[in-house]
Amino acid sequence: MRGEQRAYITFLVLWALVTTVKVLVASQLPLFVDESFYWQEGQHLAAAYSDLPGLTAWLTRLGVELAGDNRLGVRLPFLLMGALLPWLVAGITARWFGGRVGWQAGALTLLMPLSATLGILAVPDVPMALAAVLCLDAGARLLRSVDAGGALMLALGLAIGALSHYRFIGVIGMGFIALMLLPEGRRVLRDPRVWMALAVGIFAWLPLLAWNLDNQDAGLKFQVMERHPWMFHGEGLRFLLIQPLMVTPVLFVAMVAVAVSGLRQARGGFHHVQWRYFALVGATSTLLIFALGFFTDVERISFHWPLPGYLALLIGVPLLLNRWPRFWRRCVWVTVAIGLVCAMGYYVVVSVPTLREQMAGSKYYPRNFAGWQPLAEAVREELADMPADTTVLADSFKVGAELGFRLDDPSIKVLPHALNDRHGRTAQLALWGMLSKGERPGPQLLVLAPSDPRYRDLLARYHQVCELVGPLPPPRVVSLDHGFQRFLLFRLPAQKQSGPCVTPAMAWVDVPVAGAVVADKLDVTGWAFKDGVGLSRVELLLDGRSVGDAVYGRDFDIRAAWPGTNDPRHPHVGFDGQVDVSQVAPGKHWLGLRLYGADGSVEQWAEQPFMVER
């Protein structure tokens, strides 16, 4: 009893600390772009949507109705689910393996990075994880004896999962396979009460099926076919290498041991049917997702996909740890604690602008969290100086949803964009009547996000926008984190203008390369152009301060790399310059450009880091 009480107190303290930190982080962390779109869906309530079933959107709407239209309000229901999950895992484990082991499993759920951070973001994985645990609990109960309580819990879990995500179909399949592998499980599947629960779960898919039938299977095609290459690729190996980091390495080894024990028919003394059931569910689910990692989508984040399987394996881990030497048991707890600190630390860094800025220039820069509030403030300022009937036109669903949340306008129109297609949002925007083809009833404020497309596709994107709205006037530039997040604001007149496409300026610094080390003189060479009108000046900036003009107009023909460009100064778009850094303090500094267009535009370009050493 003393061991159980100590485990309970440890769990309770951890739960209070982790939950408090999650609430604080969630209240400060800017909304991720997908969260903003779920908020937008919640403002247009429907039974289902193009990208997901309805539950995530419904929960965001419930949260803002209860706690206000703010970040914490959007995330409140998800935080509550995330806080409930460790209690459920602890309860399931305690029921079959004892109270002390149960509280230990709950504590591991609180510390494992993937489950510890669950709820900070308002994403469908939160209700899906809850649904998976409810189904897991129901399955274990039904293996003991089929009764109404177990069947009702199964029905509830299946319904929540069906309303959460298409991926829950895989969770159902793995649970079915695990039951079929057990004699007791096959007995469960012959009971009519279980099939009644399954019928409830099937019924919960009907809104999503109806949406797809009404919309040429757009959501199903995107989730199953369009977003996945379904061809073997080596990125799956990186997915496998990331997984031990997401759950921490020593705990990962322990979960592998639980999975192996289940697949070997509980050799080694674990003959409890529920033990084998948890191990089989976790093993089959995780192995399938690991295999699919070599064939499925690599563009979007997918490291969280194995979480339902990990939660099943986590139930068996404390029982296994009791057989490990004390050193390795301590290693599990120490490494998961370190993993939790790192995971929470990442969200803290993203939440604090001065810390986030330090990530600029790295591949880990959190662009989808960055700059939305300053952008909204700039948009408000521009709208205040434009006619009262001015509307906002967004570049993509990302810009439209993020601005919509901050401007309290869930109906901002959006231009066609490859991002809308790649994230399965085009059909939904069209259903809402929010997909613009460039028509405008009056003046508009166009907001572009040039950081979103690949740089090699940026000029083509600008020309697509020109075709839709006409030549682009001089923009207001909103630049953050050394330009690694940039937005362009254009005041469009009430009528579409004619003439050649005028785009924002584009540039590239060939010398110095990013991270170059210099001593006294910094040589600068590169190219810059602005379609439609050309550039008149290229100004060099050091840490945001002007250090003079580069010599602009050197012969540098880039038209082969940028087909369709119409800058009248081609091929004379190269520039050269030199910056004296002899009086600059050693360390990291930033080289920037300010580009002056012949139309009067002034655009600050993204900065490039270099090091001064002496």
Coordinates of C-alpha atoms in Angstrom, one line a residue:
M1 CA 0.0 0.0 0.0
R2 CA 2.9 2.4 0.7
G3 CA 4.2 1.9 -2.8
E4 CA 0.8 2.5 -4.3
Q5 CA 0.3 5.7 -2.2
R6 CA 3.7 7.0 -3.2
A7 CA 3.0 6.3 -6.9
Y8 CA -0.4 8.0 -6.6
I9 CA 1.1 11.2 -5.0
T10 CA 3.8 11.2 -7.6
F11 CA 1.2 11.0 -10.4
L12 CA -0.9 13.7 -8.8
V13 CA 1.9 16.1 -8.5
L14 CA 3.1 15.5 -12.0
W15 CA -0.5 15.9 -13.3
A16 CA -0.9 19.2 -11.6
L17 CA 2.5 20.5 -12.8
V18 CA 2.1 19.3 -16.4
T19 CA -1.5 20.5 -16.7
T20 CA -0.6 23.9 -15.4
V21 CA 2.3 24.3 -17.8
K22 CA 0.1 23.2 -20.7
V23 CA -2.5 25.7 -19.9
L24 CA 0.1 28.5 -19.6
V25 CA 1.7 27.5 -22.9
A26 CA -1.6 27.1 -24.7
S27 CA -2.6 30.6 -23.5
Q28 CA 0.5 32.2 -25.1
L29 CA 1.3 30.0 -28.1
P30 CA 0.0 31.5 -31.4
L31 CA -2.5 29.4 -33.2
F32 CA -1.0 26.9 -35.7
V33 CA -2.5 27.5 -39.1
D34 CA -4.5 24.2 -39.0
E35 CA -6.0 25.3 -35.6
S36 CA -7.1 28.6 -37.2
F37 CA -8.8 26.7 -40.0
Y38 CA -10.6 24.4 -37.5
W39 CA -11.8 27.6 -35.7
Q40 CA -13.0 28.9 -39.0
E41 CA -14.9 25.6 -39.6
G42 CA -16.4 25.9 -36.1
Q43 CA -17.8 29.3 -37.1
H44 CA -19.5 27.6 -40.1
L45 CA -21.0 24.7 -38.3
A46 CA -21.7 21.6 -40.4
A47 CA -22.0 17.8 -39.9
A48 CA -18.7 17.3 -41.7
Y49 CA -16.0 19.2 -43.7
S50 CA -13.7 18.6 -46.6
D51 CA -10.6 17.8 -44.5
L52 CA -12.1 16.1 -41.4
P53 CA -15.3 14.9 -39.7
G54 CA -17.1 17.5 -37.6
L55 CA -15.9 17.0 -34.0
T56 CA -12.7 19.1 -34.1
A57 CA -14.6 22.1 -35.4
W58 CA -17.5 21.6 -33.0
L59 CA -15.0 21.5 -30.1
T60 CA -13.3 24.8 -31.2
R61 CA -16.7 26.4 -31.3
L62 CA -17.6 25.1 -27.9
G63 CA -14.4 26.4 -26.5
V64 CA -14.8 29.9 -27.8
E65 CA -18.4 30.0 -26.6
L66 CA -17.3 29.0 -23.1
A67 CA -14.0 30.9 -22.7
G68 CA -14.1 33.6 -25.4
D69 CA -12.7 34.0 -28.9
N70 CA -9.1 33.7 -27.9
R71 CA -6.3 31.1 -28.1
L72 CA -7.2 29.5 -24.8
G73 CA -10.8 29.3 -25.7
V74 CA -10.1 27.5 -29.0
R75 CA -7.9 25.0 -27.1
L76 CA -9.9 24.6 -23.9
P77 CA -11.8 21.3 -24.8
F78 CA -8.6 19.8 -26.1
L79 CA -6.7 20.7 -23.0
L80 CA -9.5 19.0 -20.9
M81 CA -9.2 15.9 -23.0
G82 CA -5.4 15.9 -22.7
A83 CA -5.8 16.3 -18.9
L84 CA -8.2 13.4 -18.7
L85 CA -6.1 10.9 -20.8
P86 CA -3.5 10.1 -18.1
W87 CA -6.3 9.3 -15.6
L88 CA -7.9 6.9 -18.1
V89 CA -4.6 5.1 -18.8
A90 CA -3.9 4.9 -15.0
G91 CA -7.4 3.5 -14.4
I92 CA -7.2 0.9 -17.2
T93 CA -3.8 -0.3 -16.0
A94 CA -4.8 -0.4 -12.3
R95 CA -7.9 -2.4 -13.1
W96 CA -5.8 -5.3 -14.5
F97 CA -2.4 -5.0 -13.0
G98 CA -2.8 -3.2 -9.6
G99 CA -2.9 0.4 -8.3
R100 CA 0.8 1.0 -8.1
V101 CA 1.4 -0.1 -11.7
G102 CA -1.6 2.0 -12.8
W103 CA -0.3 5.2 -11.3
Q104 CA 3.1 4.5 -12.9
A105 CA 1.5 4.1 -16.3
G106 CA -0.4 7.3 -15.8
A107 CA 2.8 9.1 -14.8
L108 CA 4.5 7.8 -18.0
T109 CA 1.6 9.1 -20.0
L110 CA 2.2 12.5 -18.4
L111 CA 5.9 12.5 -19.2
M112 CA 6.1 10.9 -22.7
P113 CA 6.5 13.9 -25.0
L114 CA 3.9 12.8 -27.6
S115 CA 1.2 12.3 -25.0
A116 CA 2.4 14.9 -22.5
T117 CA 1.9 17.7 -25.0
L118 CA -1.5 16.5 -26.2
G119 CA -4.1 19.2 -25.9
I120 CA -1.8 22.2 -26.3
L121 CA -2.9 22.3 -29.9
A122 CA -6.5 22.1 -31.0
V123 CA -6.1 19.2 -33.4
P124 CA -8.1 16.1 -34.2
D125 CA -5.4 13.8 -32.7
V126 CA -6.6 14.7 -29.2
P127 CA -10.2 13.3 -29.4
M128 CA -8.8 10.5 -31.6
A129 CA -6.4 9.5 -28.8
L130 CA -9.2 9.7 -26.2
A131 CA -11.4 7.5 -28.5
A132 CA -8.6 5.0 -28.9
V133 CA -8.1 4.7 -25.1
L134 CA -11.9 4.3 -24.6
C135 CA -12.0 1.5 -27.2
L136 CA -8.9 -0.1 -25.6
D137 CA -10.6 -0.1 -22.2
A138 CA -13.8 -1.5 -23.6
G139 CA -12.0 -4.3 -25.4
A140 CA -10.2 -5.3 -22.2
R141 CA -13.5 -5.4 -20.3
L142 CA -15.2 -7.4 -22.9
L143 CA -12.5 -10.0 -22.9
R144 CA -13.4 -10.6 -19.3
S145 CA -17.1 -10.7 -19.9
V146 CA -19.4 -9.2 -22.4
D147 CA -21.8 -6.8 -20.7
A148 CA -23.8 -3.7 -21.4
G149 CA -21.2 -1.4 -19.8
G150 CA -18.3 -2.6 -21.9
A151 CA -20.5 -2.5 -25.1
L152 CA -21.6 1.1 -24.3
M153 CA -18.0 2.2 -23.7
L154 CA -17.0 0.6 -27.0
A155 CA -19.8 2.4 -28.8
L156 CA -18.8 5.7 -27.3
G157 CA -15.1 5.3 -28.3
L158 CA -16.0 4.3 -31.8
A159 CA -18.4 7.2 -32.2
I160 CA -15.8 9.8 -30.9
G161 CA -13.1 8.3 -33.2
A162 CA -15.4 8.3 -36.3
L163 CA -16.1 12.0 -35.7
S164 CA -12.4 12.8 -35.2
H165 CA -10.4 11.7 -38.2
Y166 CA -10.3 9.3 -41.2
R167 CA -7.2 7.7 -39.6
F168 CA -9.4 6.2 -36.9
I169 CA -10.3 3.5 -39.4
G170 CA -6.8 2.1 -38.8
V171 CA -7.3 2.1 -35.1
I172 CA -10.5 0.1 -35.6
G173 CA -8.8 -2.3 -37.9
M174 CA -5.9 -3.0 -35.5
G175 CA -8.3 -3.6 -32.6
F176 CA -10.2 -6.1 -34.7
I177 CA -7.0 -7.9 -35.6
A178 CA -5.9 -8.1 -32.0
L179 CA -9.3 -9.6 -31.0
M180 CA -9.1 -12.1 -33.8
L181 CA -5.7 -13.3 -32.7
L182 CA -7.1 -14.2 -29.2
P183 CA -9.5 -17.0 -28.6
E184 CA -11.3 -14.9 -26.0
G185 CA -11.4 -12.1 -28.6
R186 CA -13.1 -14.3 -31.2
R187 CA -15.7 -15.1 -28.5
V188 CA -16.3 -11.4 -27.9
L189 CA -16.9 -10.8 -31.6
R190 CA -19.7 -13.4 -31.7
D191 CA -21.8 -11.5 -29.1
P192 CA -24.7 -9.4 -30.6
R193 CA -24.1 -6.7 -28.0
V194 CA -20.7 -6.0 -29.5
W195 CA -22.2 -5.8 -32.9
M196 CA -24.7 -3.3 -31.7
A197 CA -21.8 -1.2 -30.4
L198 CA -20.1 -1.6 -33.8
A199 CA -23.3 -0.4 -35.5
V200 CA -23.3 2.8 -33.4
G201 CA -19.7 3.3 -34.5
I202 CA -20.6 2.8 -38.2
F203 CA -23.5 5.2 -37.8
A204 CA -21.1 7.9 -36.6
W205 CA -19.4 7.8 -40.0
L206 CA -22.5 8.7 -41.9
P207 CA -22.1 12.5 -41.8
L208 CA -18.7 12.2 -43.4
L209 CA -19.9 9.7 -45.9
A210 CA -22.8 12.0 -46.8
W211 CA -20.5 14.9 -47.3
N212 CA -18.3 12.9 -49.6
L213 CA -21.3 11.7 -51.6
D214 CA -22.5 15.3 -52.0
N215 CA -19.0 16.5 -53.0
Q216 CA -17.6 13.9 -55.5
D217 CA -15.7 12.1 -52.7
A218 CA -13.4 15.1 -52.4
G219 CA -12.4 14.5 -48.8
L220 CA -11.9 10.8 -49.2
K221 CA -9.9 11.2 -52.3
F222 CA -7.6 13.7 -50.6
Q223 CA -7.1 11.7 -47.4
V224 CA -6.6 8.3 -49.1
M225 CA -5.1 9.1 -52.5
E226 CA -4.1 12.7 -53.3
R227 CA -2.0 13.4 -50.2
H228 CA 0.0 10.1 -50.4
P229 CA 2.4 9.0 -53.1
W230 CA 1.7 5.3 -52.4
M231 CA 5.2 4.6 -53.8
F232 CA 8.2 3.5 -51.8
H233 CA 10.4 6.3 -50.6
G234 CA 13.4 6.4 -48.2
E235 CA 11.8 9.1 -46.0
G236 CA 10.2 6.3 -44.1
L237 CA 13.6 5.5 -42.6
R238 CA 13.8 9.1 -41.2
F239 CA 10.3 8.5 -39.8
L240 CA 11.5 5.4 -37.9
L241 CA 14.6 7.3 -36.6
I242 CA 12.4 10.1 -35.2
Q243 CA 10.1 7.8 -33.3
P244 CA 12.5 7.0 -30.4
L245 CA 13.0 10.7 -29.9
M246 CA 9.3 11.4 -29.8
V247 CA 8.8 8.9 -27.0
T248 CA 12.4 9.0 -25.6
P249 CA 14.8 6.2 -26.5
V250 CA 14.8 4.0 -23.3
L251 CA 11.0 4.1 -23.1
F252 CA 10.9 3.2 -26.8
V253 CA 12.9 0.1 -26.1
A254 CA 10.6 -0.8 -23.2
M255 CA 7.6 -0.5 -25.5
V256 CA 9.3 -2.7 -28.1
A257 CA 9.8 -5.3 -25.4
V258 CA 6.1 -5.2 -24.5
A259 CA 5.2 -5.5 -28.2
V260 CA 7.5 -8.5 -28.7
S261 CA 6.1 -10.1 -25.6
G262 CA 2.6 -9.8 -27.0
L263 CA 3.6 -11.2 -30.4
R264 CA 5.3 -14.1 -28.7
Q265 CA 2.1 -15.2 -27.0
A266 CA 3.1 -13.8 -23.6
R267 CA 6.3 -15.8 -23.0
G268 CA 8.2 -14.8 -20.0
G269 CA 5.4 -15.0 -17.4
F270 CA 2.9 -12.4 -18.7
H271 CA 0.0 -14.8 -19.3
H272 CA -2.8 -12.3 -18.5
V273 CA -5.1 -12.1 -21.5
Q274 CA -5.5 -8.4 -21.1
W275 CA -1.7 -8.0 -21.1
R276 CA -1.6 -9.8 -24.4
Y277 CA -4.5 -7.8 -25.8
F278 CA -2.8 -4.4 -25.0
A279 CA 0.5 -5.7 -26.4
L280 CA -1.1 -7.0 -29.6
V281 CA -3.1 -3.8 -30.2
G282 CA 0.0 -1.6 -29.7
A283 CA 2.3 -3.9 -31.7
T284 CA 0.1 -4.3 -34.8
S285 CA -0.9 -0.6 -34.9
T286 CA 2.7 0.6 -34.5
L287 CA 4.2 -1.9 -37.0
L288 CA 1.6 -1.0 -39.6
I289 CA 2.2 2.7 -39.3
F290 CA 6.0 2.2 -39.4
A291 CA 5.5 0.2 -42.7
L292 CA 3.1 2.8 -44.1
G293 CA 5.7 5.5 -43.4
F294 CA 7.6 4.3 -46.5
F295 CA 4.6 4.9 -48.8
T296 CA 2.6 7.8 -47.3
D297 CA 2.8 11.6 -47.1
V298 CA 6.1 13.1 -46.2
E299 CA 5.2 16.8 -46.7
R300 CA 3.1 17.2 -43.6
I301 CA 3.8 16.3 -40.0
S302 CA 3.1 12.6 -39.3
F303 CA 5.4 11.7 -36.4
H304 CA 2.3 11.6 -34.1
W305 CA 0.5 8.9 -36.0
P306 CA 1.6 6.0 -33.9
L307 CA 0.3 7.6 -30.6
P308 CA -2.7 5.3 -30.2
G309 CA -0.5 2.3 -30.5
Y310 CA 2.0 3.7 -28.0
L311 CA -0.7 4.4 -25.5
A312 CA -1.7 0.7 -25.7
L313 CA 1.9 -0.4 -25.1
L314 CA 2.4 2.1 -22.3
I315 CA -0.1 0.2 -20.2
G316 CA 2.2 -2.8 -20.1
V317 CA 5.5 -0.9 -19.6
P318 CA 5.4 -0.5 -15.8
L319 CA 4.8 -4.2 -15.3
L320 CA 7.8 -4.9 -17.5
L321 CA 10.0 -2.3 -15.8
N322 CA 9.6 -4.1 -12.5
R323 CA 11.7 -6.9 -14.0
W324 CA 14.4 -4.5 -15.2
P325 CA 17.5 -3.5 -13.1
R326 CA 17.1 -0.4 -11.0
F327 CA 19.6 1.5 -13.3
W328 CA 17.5 1.0 -16.4
R329 CA 14.3 1.8 -14.6
R330 CA 15.7 5.1 -13.5
C331 CA 17.0 5.7 -17.0
V332 CA 13.4 5.4 -18.3
W333 CA 12.1 8.0 -15.9
V334 CA 15.0 10.4 -16.3
T335 CA 14.9 10.3 -20.1
V336 CA 11.2 10.8 -20.4
A337 CA 11.5 13.8 -17.9
I338 CA 14.2 15.3 -20.2
G339 CA 12.0 14.6 -23.2
L340 CA 9.1 16.4 -21.6
V341 CA 11.2 19.4 -20.8
C342 CA 12.5 19.6 -24.4
A343 CA 9.0 19.3 -25.8
M344 CA 7.6 21.9 -23.6
G345 CA 10.6 24.1 -24.1
Y346 CA 10.0 24.0 -27.9
Y347 CA 6.5 25.4 -27.4
V348 CA 7.8 28.0 -25.0
V349 CA 10.4 29.2 -27.6
V350 CA 7.8 29.4 -30.3
S351 CA 5.6 31.4 -27.9
V352 CA 8.2 34.1 -27.2
P353 CA 9.0 36.3 -30.2
T354 CA 12.5 37.1 -29.0
L355 CA 13.3 33.4 -28.6
R356 CA 11.6 32.4 -31.8
E357 CA 13.7 34.9 -33.7
Q358 CA 16.8 32.9 -32.7
M359 CA 15.5 30.0 -34.8
A360 CA 15.4 32.1 -37.9
G361 CA 17.5 30.7 -40.7
S362 CA 17.2 27.1 -39.4
K363 CA 15.1 24.4 -40.9
Y364 CA 13.2 24.2 -37.6
Y365 CA 12.0 27.8 -37.8
P366 CA 8.2 27.5 -36.9
R367 CA 6.8 29.6 -39.7
N368 CA 3.3 28.4 -39.3
F369 CA 3.2 29.9 -35.8
A370 CA 5.0 33.1 -36.6
G371 CA 3.9 36.7 -37.4
W372 CA 0.2 36.5 -37.4
Q373 CA -0.5 39.1 -34.8
P374 CA 1.8 41.7 -36.3
L375 CA 0.2 40.9 -39.7
A376 CA -3.3 41.5 -38.2
E377 CA -2.2 44.8 -36.7
A378 CA -0.8 45.9 -40.1
V379 CA -4.0 44.9 -41.8
R380 CA -6.1 46.9 -39.3
E381 CA -3.9 50.0 -40.0
E382 CA -4.3 49.6 -43.7
L383 CA -8.1 49.1 -43.5
A384 CA -8.4 52.2 -41.3
D385 CA -6.8 54.3 -44.1
M386 CA -8.9 52.8 -46.9
P387 CA -12.6 53.2 -47.9
A388 CA -15.2 51.8 -45.5
D389 CA -16.3 49.2 -48.0
T390 CA -12.8 47.7 -48.4
T391 CA -12.6 43.9 -48.0
V392 CA -9.7 41.6 -47.3
L393 CA -8.5 39.1 -49.9
A394 CA -6.1 36.4 -48.6
D395 CA -3.4 34.5 -50.4
S396 CA -4.3 31.1 -49.1
F397 CA -6.4 29.3 -46.5
K398 CA -3.5 29.8 -44.0
V399 CA -3.6 33.6 -44.3
G400 CA -7.4 33.7 -44.5
A401 CA -7.9 31.6 -41.4
E402 CA -5.2 33.3 -39.3
L403 CA -6.4 36.8 -40.2
G404 CA -10.0 35.7 -39.7
F405 CA -9.4 34.6 -36.2
R406 CA -7.6 37.8 -35.2
L407 CA -10.0 40.1 -37.1
D408 CA -13.1 38.1 -35.9
D409 CA -14.1 37.5 -39.5
P410 CA -14.5 33.8 -40.5
S411 CA -15.5 34.7 -44.1
I412 CA -12.4 36.3 -45.6
K413 CA -12.1 35.3 -49.2
V414 CA -9.1 33.3 -50.4
L415 CA -7.4 33.1 -53.8
P416 CA -6.8 29.7 -55.4
H417 CA -3.5 28.3 -54.2
A418 CA -1.6 25.0 -54.3
L419 CA -1.6 25.1 -50.5
N420 CA -5.4 24.9 -50.4
D421 CA -5.2 21.8 -52.6
R422 CA -2.4 20.1 -50.7
H423 CA -4.2 20.5 -47.4
G424 CA -7.6 19.4 -48.7
R425 CA -9.3 22.8 -48.1
T426 CA -10.2 23.9 -51.6
A427 CA -13.5 22.1 -51.7
Q428 CA -14.5 23.5 -48.3
L429 CA -13.6 27.1 -49.3
A430 CA -15.7 26.7 -52.4
L431 CA -18.7 25.4 -50.5
W432 CA -18.5 28.5 -48.2
G433 CA -18.3 30.8 -51.3
M434 CA -15.0 32.0 -50.1
L435 CA -12.8 31.0 -53.0
S436 CA -12.2 34.1 -55.1
K437 CA -11.3 34.3 -58.8
G438 CA -10.2 37.9 -58.4
E439 CA -13.6 39.5 -58.7
R440 CA -14.2 42.4 -56.3
P441 CA -17.2 44.5 -55.5
G442 CA -15.1 47.4 -54.3
P443 CA -11.5 48.2 -53.1
Q444 CA -9.7 45.3 -51.5
L445 CA -6.6 44.8 -49.4
L446 CA -4.7 41.8 -50.8
V447 CA -2.5 39.9 -48.3
L448 CA 0.2 37.6 -49.8
A449 CA 2.5 35.3 -47.9
P450 CA 5.6 34.9 -50.2
S451 CA 7.3 32.7 -47.6
D452 CA 4.8 29.9 -48.3
P453 CA 5.7 28.7 -51.9
R454 CA 9.1 27.2 -52.7
Y455 CA 11.3 30.0 -53.9
R456 CA 11.6 28.5 -57.3
D457 CA 7.8 28.7 -57.6
L458 CA 7.4 32.2 -56.3
L459 CA 7.5 34.2 -59.5
A460 CA 5.0 31.8 -61.1
R461 CA 2.7 32.4 -58.1
Y462 CA 3.1 36.2 -58.5
H463 CA 2.1 35.9 -62.1
Q464 CA -1.0 33.8 -61.2
V465 CA -2.0 36.5 -58.8
C466 CA -1.6 39.1 -61.5
E467 CA -3.9 37.1 -63.8
L468 CA -6.5 37.1 -61.1
V469 CA -6.3 40.7 -59.7
G470 CA -4.3 42.6 -62.2
P471 CA -0.9 44.4 -61.8
L472 CA 0.2 44.7 -58.2
P473 CA 0.7 48.2 -56.7
P474 CA 3.6 48.9 -54.4
P475 CA 3.2 46.7 -51.3
R476 CA 3.5 47.3 -47.6
V477 CA 6.0 44.7 -46.3
V478 CA 5.5 43.1 -42.9
S479 CA 8.8 41.4 -42.1
L480 CA 9.5 39.3 -39.0
D481 CA 12.4 37.3 -37.7
H482 CA 14.9 38.7 -40.1
G483 CA 12.5 38.2 -43.0
F484 CA 12.0 34.5 -42.6
Q485 CA 8.3 35.3 -42.3
R486 CA 7.2 38.0 -44.7
F487 CA 3.8 39.3 -45.8
L488 CA 2.9 41.8 -48.5
L489 CA -0.1 44.0 -48.3
F490 CA -1.5 45.6 -51.5
R491 CA -4.2 48.2 -51.8
L492 CA -6.2 47.1 -54.8
P493 CA -8.6 49.6 -56.4
A494 CA -12.2 48.9 -56.9
Q495 CA -11.7 48.0 -60.6
K496 CA -9.2 45.5 -61.9
Q497 CA -6.4 47.4 -63.8
S498 CA -4.9 46.4 -67.1
G499 CA -1.3 46.3 -68.3
P500 CA 1.7 44.0 -67.9
C501 CA 2.1 42.0 -64.7
V502 CA 3.8 44.0 -62.0
T503 CA 5.1 41.8 -59.2
P504 CA 6.9 42.3 -55.9
A505 CA 10.7 42.4 -56.1
M506 CA 12.8 39.2 -56.0
A507 CA 16.4 38.8 -55.1
W508 CA 19.2 36.4 -54.2
V509 CA 22.6 36.9 -52.5
D510 CA 25.3 34.7 -54.1
V511 CA 28.1 36.0 -51.9
P512 CA 28.3 35.7 -49.0
V513 CA 26.7 32.3 -48.5
A514 CA 24.6 31.9 -45.3
G515 CA 26.9 31.4 -42.3
A516 CA 30.0 32.7 -44.0
V517 CA 32.9 33.8 -41.8
V518 CA 34.5 37.2 -42.5
A519 CA 37.1 39.4 -40.8
D520 CA 37.1 43.0 -42.0
K521 CA 35.4 43.3 -45.4
L522 CA 32.2 41.6 -46.5
D523 CA 31.9 41.3 -50.3
V524 CA 28.3 41.1 -51.5
T525 CA 27.2 40.0 -55.0
G526 CA 23.8 38.8 -56.2
W527 CA 20.8 39.7 -58.4
A528 CA 17.5 41.4 -58.0
F529 CA 14.6 42.2 -60.3
K530 CA 11.0 43.4 -60.2
D531 CA 8.7 42.3 -63.0
G532 CA 6.8 45.0 -64.9
V533 CA 8.7 48.1 -63.8
G534 CA 12.3 47.1 -62.7
L535 CA 14.4 48.3 -59.8
S536 CA 16.2 51.6 -59.4
R537 CA 18.3 50.9 -56.3
V538 CA 19.6 48.0 -54.1
E539 CA 20.5 49.2 -50.6
L540 CA 22.6 47.1 -48.3
L541 CA 21.6 46.6 -44.6
L542 CA 23.7 45.4 -41.7
D543 CA 21.6 44.2 -38.7
G544 CA 18.8 46.3 -40.1
R545 CA 20.8 49.5 -40.6
S546 CA 21.7 51.0 -44.0
V547 CA 25.4 50.7 -44.9
G548 CA 25.0 52.2 -48.4
D549 CA 23.9 51.1 -51.9
A550 CA 25.2 48.2 -53.9
V551 CA 26.2 48.9 -57.5
Y552 CA 23.1 47.7 -59.4
G553 CA 22.8 46.9 -63.1
R554 CA 25.6 44.4 -63.7
D555 CA 25.0 42.1 -66.6
F556 CA 23.5 38.9 -65.0
D557 CA 21.1 37.1 -67.2
I558 CA 18.7 35.0 -65.1
R559 CA 15.9 34.6 -67.6
A560 CA 16.6 31.0 -68.2
A561 CA 16.0 30.3 -64.5
W562 CA 12.9 32.5 -64.3
P563 CA 10.9 31.9 -67.5
G564 CA 8.2 34.5 -68.1
T565 CA 10.0 37.3 -66.2
N566 CA 9.3 40.7 -67.8
D567 CA 11.6 43.1 -65.9
P568 CA 12.5 45.8 -68.5
R569 CA 16.1 45.9 -67.1
H570 CA 17.0 42.3 -68.1
P571 CA 19.7 41.1 -68.3
H572 CA 21.2 43.9 -66.2
V573 CA 19.9 42.9 -62.8
G574 CA 23.1 41.9 -61.0
F575 CA 24.6 43.9 -58.1
D576 CA 27.9 44.2 -56.2
G577 CA 28.9 45.8 -53.0
Q578 CA 31.3 45.7 -50.1
V579 CA 30.5 46.3 -46.4
D580 CA 33.2 47.3 -43.9
V581 CA 32.8 45.2 -40.8
S582 CA 36.1 46.0 -39.2
Q583 CA 34.3 48.0 -36.4
V584 CA 31.6 45.4 -35.9
A585 CA 31.6 43.2 -32.8
P586 CA 32.6 39.6 -33.4
G587 CA 29.8 37.1 -33.6
K588 CA 26.6 36.6 -35.6
H589 CA 25.3 39.4 -37.8
W590 CA 22.6 39.8 -40.5
L591 CA 23.0 41.1 -44.1
G592 CA 19.8 42.5 -45.6
L593 CA 18.6 44.2 -48.8
R594 CA 16.2 47.0 -49.4
L595 CA 14.9 47.0 -52.9
Y596 CA 13.6 50.2 -54.6
G597 CA 11.2 49.8 -57.5
A598 CA 10.8 52.2 -60.4
D599 CA 7.1 52.5 -59.4
G600 CA 8.1 53.9 -56.0
S601 CA 7.9 50.6 -54.0
V602 CA 10.3 50.0 -51.2
E603 CA 10.6 46.3 -50.1
Q604 CA 12.8 44.9 -47.5
W605 CA 14.2 41.4 -48.4
A606 CA 14.9 38.5 -46.1
E607 CA 18.2 38.8 -44.2
Q608 CA 21.1 36.4 -44.3
P609 CA 23.4 35.4 -41.4
F610 CA 27.2 35.7 -41.4
M611 CA 29.8 35.5 -38.7
V612 CA 32.5 38.1 -37.9
E613 CA 35.7 36.6 -36.5
R614 CA 39.1 38.1 -35.7

